[in-house]
CSV table of C-alpha atoms in Angstrom, one decimal:
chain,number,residue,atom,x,y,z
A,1,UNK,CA,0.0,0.0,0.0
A,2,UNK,CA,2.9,2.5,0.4
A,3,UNK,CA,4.2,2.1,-3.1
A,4,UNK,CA,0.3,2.5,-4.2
A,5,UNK,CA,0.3,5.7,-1.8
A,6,UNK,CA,3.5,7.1,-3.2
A,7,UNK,CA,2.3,6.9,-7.0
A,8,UNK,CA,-0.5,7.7,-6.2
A,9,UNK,CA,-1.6,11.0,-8.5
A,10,UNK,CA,-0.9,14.2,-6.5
A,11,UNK,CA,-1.9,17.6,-6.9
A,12,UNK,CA,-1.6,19.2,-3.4
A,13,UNK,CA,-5.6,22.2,2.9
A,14,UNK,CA,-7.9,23.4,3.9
A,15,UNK,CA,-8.8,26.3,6.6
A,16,UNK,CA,-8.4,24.9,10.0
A,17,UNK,CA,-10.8,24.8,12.9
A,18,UNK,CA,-11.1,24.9,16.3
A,19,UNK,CA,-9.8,21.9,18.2
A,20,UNK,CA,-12.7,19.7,19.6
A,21,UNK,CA,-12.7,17.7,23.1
A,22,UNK,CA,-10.9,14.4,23.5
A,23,UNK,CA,-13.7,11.1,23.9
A,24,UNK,CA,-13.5,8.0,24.1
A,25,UNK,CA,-12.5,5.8,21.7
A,26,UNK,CA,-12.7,5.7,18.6
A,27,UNK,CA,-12.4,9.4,18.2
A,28,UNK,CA,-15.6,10.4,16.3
A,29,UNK,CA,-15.2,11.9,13.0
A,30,UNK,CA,-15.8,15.3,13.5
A,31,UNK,CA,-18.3,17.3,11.6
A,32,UNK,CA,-18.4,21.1,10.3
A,33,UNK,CA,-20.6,23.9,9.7
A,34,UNK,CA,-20.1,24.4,6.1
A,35,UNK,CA,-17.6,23.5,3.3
A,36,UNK,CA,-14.7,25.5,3.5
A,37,UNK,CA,-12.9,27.1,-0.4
A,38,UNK,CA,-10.2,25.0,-1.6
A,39,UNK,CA,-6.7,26.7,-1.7
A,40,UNK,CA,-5.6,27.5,-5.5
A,41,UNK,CA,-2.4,25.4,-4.7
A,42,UNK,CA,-4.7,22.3,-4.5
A,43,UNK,CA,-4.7,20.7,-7.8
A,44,UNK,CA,-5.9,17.4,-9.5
A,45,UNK,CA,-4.7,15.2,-11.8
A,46,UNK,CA,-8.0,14.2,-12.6
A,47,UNK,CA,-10.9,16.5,-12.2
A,48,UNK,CA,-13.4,15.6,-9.1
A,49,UNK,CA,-16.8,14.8,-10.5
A,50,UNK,CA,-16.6,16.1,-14.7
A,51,UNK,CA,-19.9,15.1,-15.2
A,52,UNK,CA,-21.7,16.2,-12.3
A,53,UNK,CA,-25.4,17.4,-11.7
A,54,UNK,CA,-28.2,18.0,-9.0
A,55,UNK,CA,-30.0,15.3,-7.5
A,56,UNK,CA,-33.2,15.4,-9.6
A,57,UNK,CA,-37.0,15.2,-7.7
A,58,UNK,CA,-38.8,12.2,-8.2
A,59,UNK,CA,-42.4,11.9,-8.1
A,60,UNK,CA,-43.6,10.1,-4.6
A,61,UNK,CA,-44.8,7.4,-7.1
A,62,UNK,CA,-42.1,6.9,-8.6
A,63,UNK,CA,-40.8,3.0,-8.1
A,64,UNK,CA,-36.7,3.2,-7.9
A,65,UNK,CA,-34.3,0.6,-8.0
A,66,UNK,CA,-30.7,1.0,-5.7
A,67,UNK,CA,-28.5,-1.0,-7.3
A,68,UNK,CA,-24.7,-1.8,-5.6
A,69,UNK,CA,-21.6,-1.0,-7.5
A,70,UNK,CA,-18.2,-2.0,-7.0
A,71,UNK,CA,-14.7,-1.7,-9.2
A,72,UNK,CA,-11.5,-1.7,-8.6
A,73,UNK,CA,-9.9,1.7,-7.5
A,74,UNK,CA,-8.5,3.3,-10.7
A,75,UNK,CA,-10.0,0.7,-12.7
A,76,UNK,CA,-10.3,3.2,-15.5
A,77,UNK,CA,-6.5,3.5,-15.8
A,78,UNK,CA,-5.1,0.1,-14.3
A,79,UNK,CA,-8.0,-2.5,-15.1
A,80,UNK,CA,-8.6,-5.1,-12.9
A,81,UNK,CA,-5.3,-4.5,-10.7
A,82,UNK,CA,-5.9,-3.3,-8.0
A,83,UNK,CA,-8.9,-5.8,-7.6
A,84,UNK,CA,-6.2,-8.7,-7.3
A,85,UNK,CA,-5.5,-6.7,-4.3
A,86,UNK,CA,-9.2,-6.2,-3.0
A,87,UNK,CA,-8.8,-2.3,-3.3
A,88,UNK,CA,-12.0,-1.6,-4.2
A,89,UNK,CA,-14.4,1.6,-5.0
A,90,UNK,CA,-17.9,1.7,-3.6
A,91,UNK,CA,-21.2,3.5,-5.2
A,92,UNK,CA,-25.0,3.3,-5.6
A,93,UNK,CA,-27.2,3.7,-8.2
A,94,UNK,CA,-30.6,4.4,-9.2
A,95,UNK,CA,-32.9,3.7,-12.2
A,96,UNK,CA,-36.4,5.0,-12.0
A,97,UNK,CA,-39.2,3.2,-13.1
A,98,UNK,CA,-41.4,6.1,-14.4
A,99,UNK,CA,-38.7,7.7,-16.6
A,100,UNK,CA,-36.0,4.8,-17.1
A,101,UNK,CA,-33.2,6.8,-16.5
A,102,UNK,CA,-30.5,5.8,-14.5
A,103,UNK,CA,-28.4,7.4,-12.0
A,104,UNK,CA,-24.6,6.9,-10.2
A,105,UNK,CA,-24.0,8.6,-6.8
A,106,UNK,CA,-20.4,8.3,-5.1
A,107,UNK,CA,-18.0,9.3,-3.2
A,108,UNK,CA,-14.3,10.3,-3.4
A,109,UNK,CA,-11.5,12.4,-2.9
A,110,UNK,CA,-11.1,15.9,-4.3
A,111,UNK,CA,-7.7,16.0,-4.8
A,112,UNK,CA,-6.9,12.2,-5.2
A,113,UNK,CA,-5.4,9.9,-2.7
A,114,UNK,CA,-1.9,10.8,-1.9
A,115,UNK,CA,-3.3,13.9,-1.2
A,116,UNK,CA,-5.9,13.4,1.1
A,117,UNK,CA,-3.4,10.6,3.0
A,118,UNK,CA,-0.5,12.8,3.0
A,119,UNK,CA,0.8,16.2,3.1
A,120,UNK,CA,3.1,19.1,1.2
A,121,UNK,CA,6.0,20.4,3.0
A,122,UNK,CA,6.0,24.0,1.3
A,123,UNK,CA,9.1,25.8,1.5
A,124,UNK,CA,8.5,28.9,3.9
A,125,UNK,CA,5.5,27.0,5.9
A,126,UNK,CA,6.4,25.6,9.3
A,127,UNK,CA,3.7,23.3,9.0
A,128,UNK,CA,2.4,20.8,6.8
A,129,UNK,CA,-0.2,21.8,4.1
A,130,UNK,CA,-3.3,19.4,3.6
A,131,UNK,CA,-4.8,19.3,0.7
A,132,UNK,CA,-7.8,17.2,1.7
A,133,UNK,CA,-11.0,17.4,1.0
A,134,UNK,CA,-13.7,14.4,-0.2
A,135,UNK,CA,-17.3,15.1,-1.9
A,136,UNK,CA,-20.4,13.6,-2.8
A,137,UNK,CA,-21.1,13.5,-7.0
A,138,UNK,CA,-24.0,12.4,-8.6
A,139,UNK,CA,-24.7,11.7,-12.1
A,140,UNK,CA,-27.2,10.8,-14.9
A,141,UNK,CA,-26.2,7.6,-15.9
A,142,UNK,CA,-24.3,3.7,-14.9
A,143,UNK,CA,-21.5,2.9,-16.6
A,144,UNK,CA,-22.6,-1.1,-16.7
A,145,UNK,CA,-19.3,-1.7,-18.4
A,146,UNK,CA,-17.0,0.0,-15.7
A,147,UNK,CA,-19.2,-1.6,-12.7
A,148,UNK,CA,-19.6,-4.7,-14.1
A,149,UNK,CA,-16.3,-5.6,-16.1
A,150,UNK,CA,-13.9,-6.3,-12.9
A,151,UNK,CA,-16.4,-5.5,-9.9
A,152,UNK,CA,-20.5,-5.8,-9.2
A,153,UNK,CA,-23.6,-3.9,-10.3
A,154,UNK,CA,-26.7,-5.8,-8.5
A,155,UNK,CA,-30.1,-4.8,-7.4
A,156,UNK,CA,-29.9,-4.4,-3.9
A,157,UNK,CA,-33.3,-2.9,-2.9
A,158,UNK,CA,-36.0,-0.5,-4.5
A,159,UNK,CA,-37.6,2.3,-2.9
A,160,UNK,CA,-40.4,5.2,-3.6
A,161,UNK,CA,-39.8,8.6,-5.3
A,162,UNK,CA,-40.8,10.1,-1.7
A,163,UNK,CA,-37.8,7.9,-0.2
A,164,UNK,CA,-35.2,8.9,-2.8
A,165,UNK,CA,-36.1,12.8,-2.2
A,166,UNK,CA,-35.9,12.8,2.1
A,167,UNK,CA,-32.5,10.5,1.1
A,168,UNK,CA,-31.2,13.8,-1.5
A,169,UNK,CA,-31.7,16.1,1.4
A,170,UNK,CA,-29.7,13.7,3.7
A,171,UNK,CA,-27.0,13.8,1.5
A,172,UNK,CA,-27.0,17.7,0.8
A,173,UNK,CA,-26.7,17.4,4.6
A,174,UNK,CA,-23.9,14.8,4.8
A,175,UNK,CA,-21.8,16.6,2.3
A,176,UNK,CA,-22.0,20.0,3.6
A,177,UNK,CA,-20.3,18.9,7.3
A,178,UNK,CA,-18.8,15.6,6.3
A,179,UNK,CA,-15.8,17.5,4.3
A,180,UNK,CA,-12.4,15.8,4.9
A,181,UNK,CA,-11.2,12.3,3.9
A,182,UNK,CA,-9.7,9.9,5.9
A,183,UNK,CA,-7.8,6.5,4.5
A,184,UNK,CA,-6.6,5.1,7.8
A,185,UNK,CA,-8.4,2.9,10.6
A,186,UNK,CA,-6.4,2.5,13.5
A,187,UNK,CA,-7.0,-0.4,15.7
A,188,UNK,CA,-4.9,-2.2,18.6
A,189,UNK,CA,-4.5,-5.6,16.6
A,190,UNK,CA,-6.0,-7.5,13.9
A,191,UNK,CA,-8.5,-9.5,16.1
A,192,UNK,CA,-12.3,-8.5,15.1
A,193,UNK,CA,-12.8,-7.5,18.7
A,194,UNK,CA,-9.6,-5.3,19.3
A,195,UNK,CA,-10.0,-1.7,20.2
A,196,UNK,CA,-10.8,1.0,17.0
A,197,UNK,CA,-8.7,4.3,17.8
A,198,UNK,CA,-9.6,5.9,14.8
A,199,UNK,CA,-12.1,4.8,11.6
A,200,UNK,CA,-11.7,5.8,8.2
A,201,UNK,CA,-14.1,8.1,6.3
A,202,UNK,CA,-14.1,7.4,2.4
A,203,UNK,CA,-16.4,6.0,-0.4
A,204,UNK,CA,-17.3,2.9,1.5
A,205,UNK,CA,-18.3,4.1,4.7
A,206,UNK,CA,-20.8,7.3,2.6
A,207,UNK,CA,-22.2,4.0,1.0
A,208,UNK,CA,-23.0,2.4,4.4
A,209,UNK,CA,-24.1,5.8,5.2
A,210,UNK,CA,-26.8,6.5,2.3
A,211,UNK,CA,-28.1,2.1,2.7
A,212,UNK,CA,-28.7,2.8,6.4
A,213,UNK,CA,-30.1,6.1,5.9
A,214,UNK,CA,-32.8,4.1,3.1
A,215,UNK,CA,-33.6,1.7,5.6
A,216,UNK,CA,-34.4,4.1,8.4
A,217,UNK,CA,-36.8,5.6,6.0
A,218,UNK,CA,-38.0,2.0,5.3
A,219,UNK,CA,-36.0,0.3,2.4
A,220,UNK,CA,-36.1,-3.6,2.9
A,221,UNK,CA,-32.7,-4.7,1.6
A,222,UNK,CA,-32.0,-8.4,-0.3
A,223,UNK,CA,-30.2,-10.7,1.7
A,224,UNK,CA,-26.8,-10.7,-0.2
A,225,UNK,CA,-22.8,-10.8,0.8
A,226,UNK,CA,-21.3,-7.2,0.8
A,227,UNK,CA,-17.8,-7.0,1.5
A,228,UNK,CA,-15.7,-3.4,1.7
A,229,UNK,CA,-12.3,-2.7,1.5
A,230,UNK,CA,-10.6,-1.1,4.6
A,231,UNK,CA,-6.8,0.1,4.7
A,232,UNK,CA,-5.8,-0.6,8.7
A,233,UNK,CA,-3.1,0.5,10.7
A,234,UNK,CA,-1.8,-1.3,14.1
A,235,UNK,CA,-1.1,1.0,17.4
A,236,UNK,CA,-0.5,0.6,20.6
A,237,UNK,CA,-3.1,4.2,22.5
A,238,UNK,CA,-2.7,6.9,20.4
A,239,UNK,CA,-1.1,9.9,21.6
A,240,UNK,CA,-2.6,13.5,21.5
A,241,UNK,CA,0.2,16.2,20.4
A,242,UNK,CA,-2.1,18.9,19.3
A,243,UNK,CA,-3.1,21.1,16.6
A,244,UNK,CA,-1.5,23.3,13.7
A,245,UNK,CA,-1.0,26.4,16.5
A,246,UNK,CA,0.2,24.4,19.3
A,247,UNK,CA,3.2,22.4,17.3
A,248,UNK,CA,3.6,24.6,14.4
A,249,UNK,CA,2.3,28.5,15.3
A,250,UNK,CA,4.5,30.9,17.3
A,251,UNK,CA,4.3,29.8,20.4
A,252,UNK,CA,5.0,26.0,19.5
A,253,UNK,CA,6.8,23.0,20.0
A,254,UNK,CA,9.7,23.1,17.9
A,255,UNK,CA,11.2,19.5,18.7
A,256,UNK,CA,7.7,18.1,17.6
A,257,UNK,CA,7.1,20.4,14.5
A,258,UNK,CA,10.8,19.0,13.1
A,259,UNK,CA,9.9,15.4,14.0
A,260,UNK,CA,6.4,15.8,12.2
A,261,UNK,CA,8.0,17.1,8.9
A,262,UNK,CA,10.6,14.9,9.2
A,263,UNK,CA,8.6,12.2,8.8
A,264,UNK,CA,6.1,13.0,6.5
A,265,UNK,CA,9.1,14.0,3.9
A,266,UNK,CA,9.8,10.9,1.9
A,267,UNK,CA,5.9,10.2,1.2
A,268,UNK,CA,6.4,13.4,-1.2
A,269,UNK,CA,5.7,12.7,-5.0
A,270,UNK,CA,9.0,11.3,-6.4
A,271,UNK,CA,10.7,12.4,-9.6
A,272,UNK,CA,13.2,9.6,-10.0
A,273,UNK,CA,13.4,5.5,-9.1
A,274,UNK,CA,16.0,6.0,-7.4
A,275,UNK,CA,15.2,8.6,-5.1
A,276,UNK,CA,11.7,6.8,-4.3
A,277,UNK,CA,13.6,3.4,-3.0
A,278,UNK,CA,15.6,5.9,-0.9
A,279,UNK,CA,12.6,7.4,0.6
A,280,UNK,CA,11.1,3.7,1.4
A,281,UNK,CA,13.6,2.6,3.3
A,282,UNK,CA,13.5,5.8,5.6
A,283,UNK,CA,9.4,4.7,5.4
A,284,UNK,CA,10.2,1.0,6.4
A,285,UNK,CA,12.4,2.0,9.3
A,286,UNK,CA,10.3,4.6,10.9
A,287,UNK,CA,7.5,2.9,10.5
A,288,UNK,CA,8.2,-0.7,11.4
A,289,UNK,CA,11.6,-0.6,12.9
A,290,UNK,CA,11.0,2.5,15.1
A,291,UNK,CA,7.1,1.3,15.1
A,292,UNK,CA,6.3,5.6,14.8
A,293,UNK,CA,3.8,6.7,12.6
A,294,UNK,CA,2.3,10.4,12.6
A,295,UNK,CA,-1.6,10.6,12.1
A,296,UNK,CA,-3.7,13.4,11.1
A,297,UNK,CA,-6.9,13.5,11.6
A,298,UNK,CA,-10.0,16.3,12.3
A,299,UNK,CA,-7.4,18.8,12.4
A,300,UNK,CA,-5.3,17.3,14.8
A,301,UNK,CA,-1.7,15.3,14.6
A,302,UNK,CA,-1.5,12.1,17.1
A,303,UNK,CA,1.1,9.8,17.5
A,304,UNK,CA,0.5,6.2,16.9
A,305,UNK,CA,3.2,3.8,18.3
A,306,UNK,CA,3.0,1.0,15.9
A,307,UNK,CA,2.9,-2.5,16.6
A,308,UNK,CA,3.0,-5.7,13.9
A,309,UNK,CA,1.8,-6.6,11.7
A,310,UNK,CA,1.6,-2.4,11.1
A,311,UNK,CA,-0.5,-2.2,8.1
A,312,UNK,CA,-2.9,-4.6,6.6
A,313,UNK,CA,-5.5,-4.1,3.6
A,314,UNK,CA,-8.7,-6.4,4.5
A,315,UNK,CA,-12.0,-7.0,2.5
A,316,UNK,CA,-14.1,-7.4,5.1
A,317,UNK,CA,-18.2,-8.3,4.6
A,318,UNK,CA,-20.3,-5.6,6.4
A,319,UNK,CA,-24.2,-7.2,5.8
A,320,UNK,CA,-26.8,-4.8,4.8
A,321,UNK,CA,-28.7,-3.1,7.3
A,322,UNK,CA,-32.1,-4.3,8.2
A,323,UNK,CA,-35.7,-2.4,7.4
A,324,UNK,CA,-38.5,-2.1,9.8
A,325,UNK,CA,-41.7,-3.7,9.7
A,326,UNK,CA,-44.0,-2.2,6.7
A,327,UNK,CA,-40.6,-1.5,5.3
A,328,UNK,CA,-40.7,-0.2,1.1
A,329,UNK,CA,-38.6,-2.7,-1.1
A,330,UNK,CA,-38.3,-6.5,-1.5
């Protein structure tokens, strides 16, 4: 996964906020108010959403089909490769009975994944500069041959135009406060039952999202296997070490601000082979033979002291929730 996360495309924050009370674990994902303006230096390789529109209004009679998707990550440009892997993209779409038009609605990054997993190190900026951000798209239209090629596309439930249209103002509301992406789950060991730190927040988990959100509303799901992909990392208790102003401002901790950008230096894009193998030994031995690994996450840098086996990539079934009684669907 670190070779995959050091090719991954780059581009490069986003404003910062005020820092939120510790709890207990894991540390809730923490929502915001609005959606803050990306900084100009934050750039894609591949443009977030191209084909993007509004969520159109069905009619309350309306009969819908939700249909799960599935591909490989980057399928577009690598295949089926990353499916060998279980790295896998989640979506969900819809096809209405009244109009037969068909729908896609996901989620990724803005900015791709390198930079949502890892920062710049700008010259003339004490701290590190995020450029992470991860949004809702929706679409006219499935791409049967992307979804169904190296991944799934199968009816998983069907609900009423009224359904679809409380679930489009959920999502509005999901989007707006649910800005930044996280790749990492952090967990005390690979045992199902071991404690989660921290949980990721990417296109699998807005998928569980929107299917629980249907059946609270009163979508009966189909009793299928659904399996996700999650990207873990193994710590022993995290430790807090604060925010932006406290490590980096002018009043911070020096020692830690060095240590944080010395660290997150050799997951910078690479220009040549050779100085990327350089940078993944200084990975390899920081990470696993000094077991230290720097984690940022709602706006705040914690220090995970890393245990074996340190990183593991797991597709993982999570079943589909359950409807109520007088639920809509089959």
């Amino acid at each position: 996964l670190l070779l995959l996360l050091l090719l991954a495309p780059w581009g490069p924050r986003v404003s910062g906020a005020l820092r939120g009370p510790r709890r207990r674990w894991p540390v809730p994902y923490r929502r915001f108010d609005y959606r803050p303006k990306t900084d100009p230096y934050c750039q894609a390789r591949y443009t977030f959403c191209p084909t993007g529109s509004a969520i159109p209004v069905m009619k309350e009679e309306d009969v819908i089909e939700v249909y799960r998707l599935q591909a490989p990550v980057w399928e577009f440009k690598y295949g089926d490769l990353l499916g060998h892997l279980k790295i896998m993209h989640d979506a969900v779409g819809f096809k209405s009975s009244l109009t037969g038009k068909n729908y896609t609605m996901e989620w990724y990054e803005l900015f791709q994944l390198g930079n949502c997993t890892f920062p710049h190190l700008r010259p003339g900026m004490d701290a590190p500069f995020w450029c992470n951000q991860g949004a809702a798209c929706f679409y006219e239209g499935i791409d049967d041959a992307h979804w169904k090629a190296n991944g799934t596309l199968v009816l998983v439930t069907t609900i009423s135009g009224t359904m679809f249209n409380e679930m489009a103002q959920w999502v509005k509301y999901d989007n707006e406060t649910g800005i930044y992406y996280e790749t990492w789950t952090v967990q005390a060991s690979p045992d199902k039952k071991s404690t989660v730190w921290f949980d990721s927040y990417e296109c699998s988990k807005f998928i569980l999202r929107t299917y629980q959100k249907l059946a609270d509303l009163g979508a009966v799901f189909k009793k299928i296997q659904t399996n996700y992909t999650s990207i873990i990392l193994f710590s022993g208790e995290p430790i807090y070490l604060g925010n932006e102003t406290s490590i980096f401002g002018p009043q911070g901790n020096k020692t830690l601000a060095a240590a944080i950008r010395d660290f997150y230096n050799p997951f910078k894009p690479h220009q040549s082979v050779r100085e990327f193998f350089v940078d993944l030994f200084k990975i390899i031995d920081r990470v696993i033979l000094n077991h230290q690994f720097y984690l940022f996450y709602n706006l705040e840098y914690w220090f995970l002291p890393m245990k074996s086996p340190y990183l593991k990539i797991i597709y993982e079934e999570v079943p589909l929730p359950v409807g109520s009684k007088g639920s809509f669907g089959v």
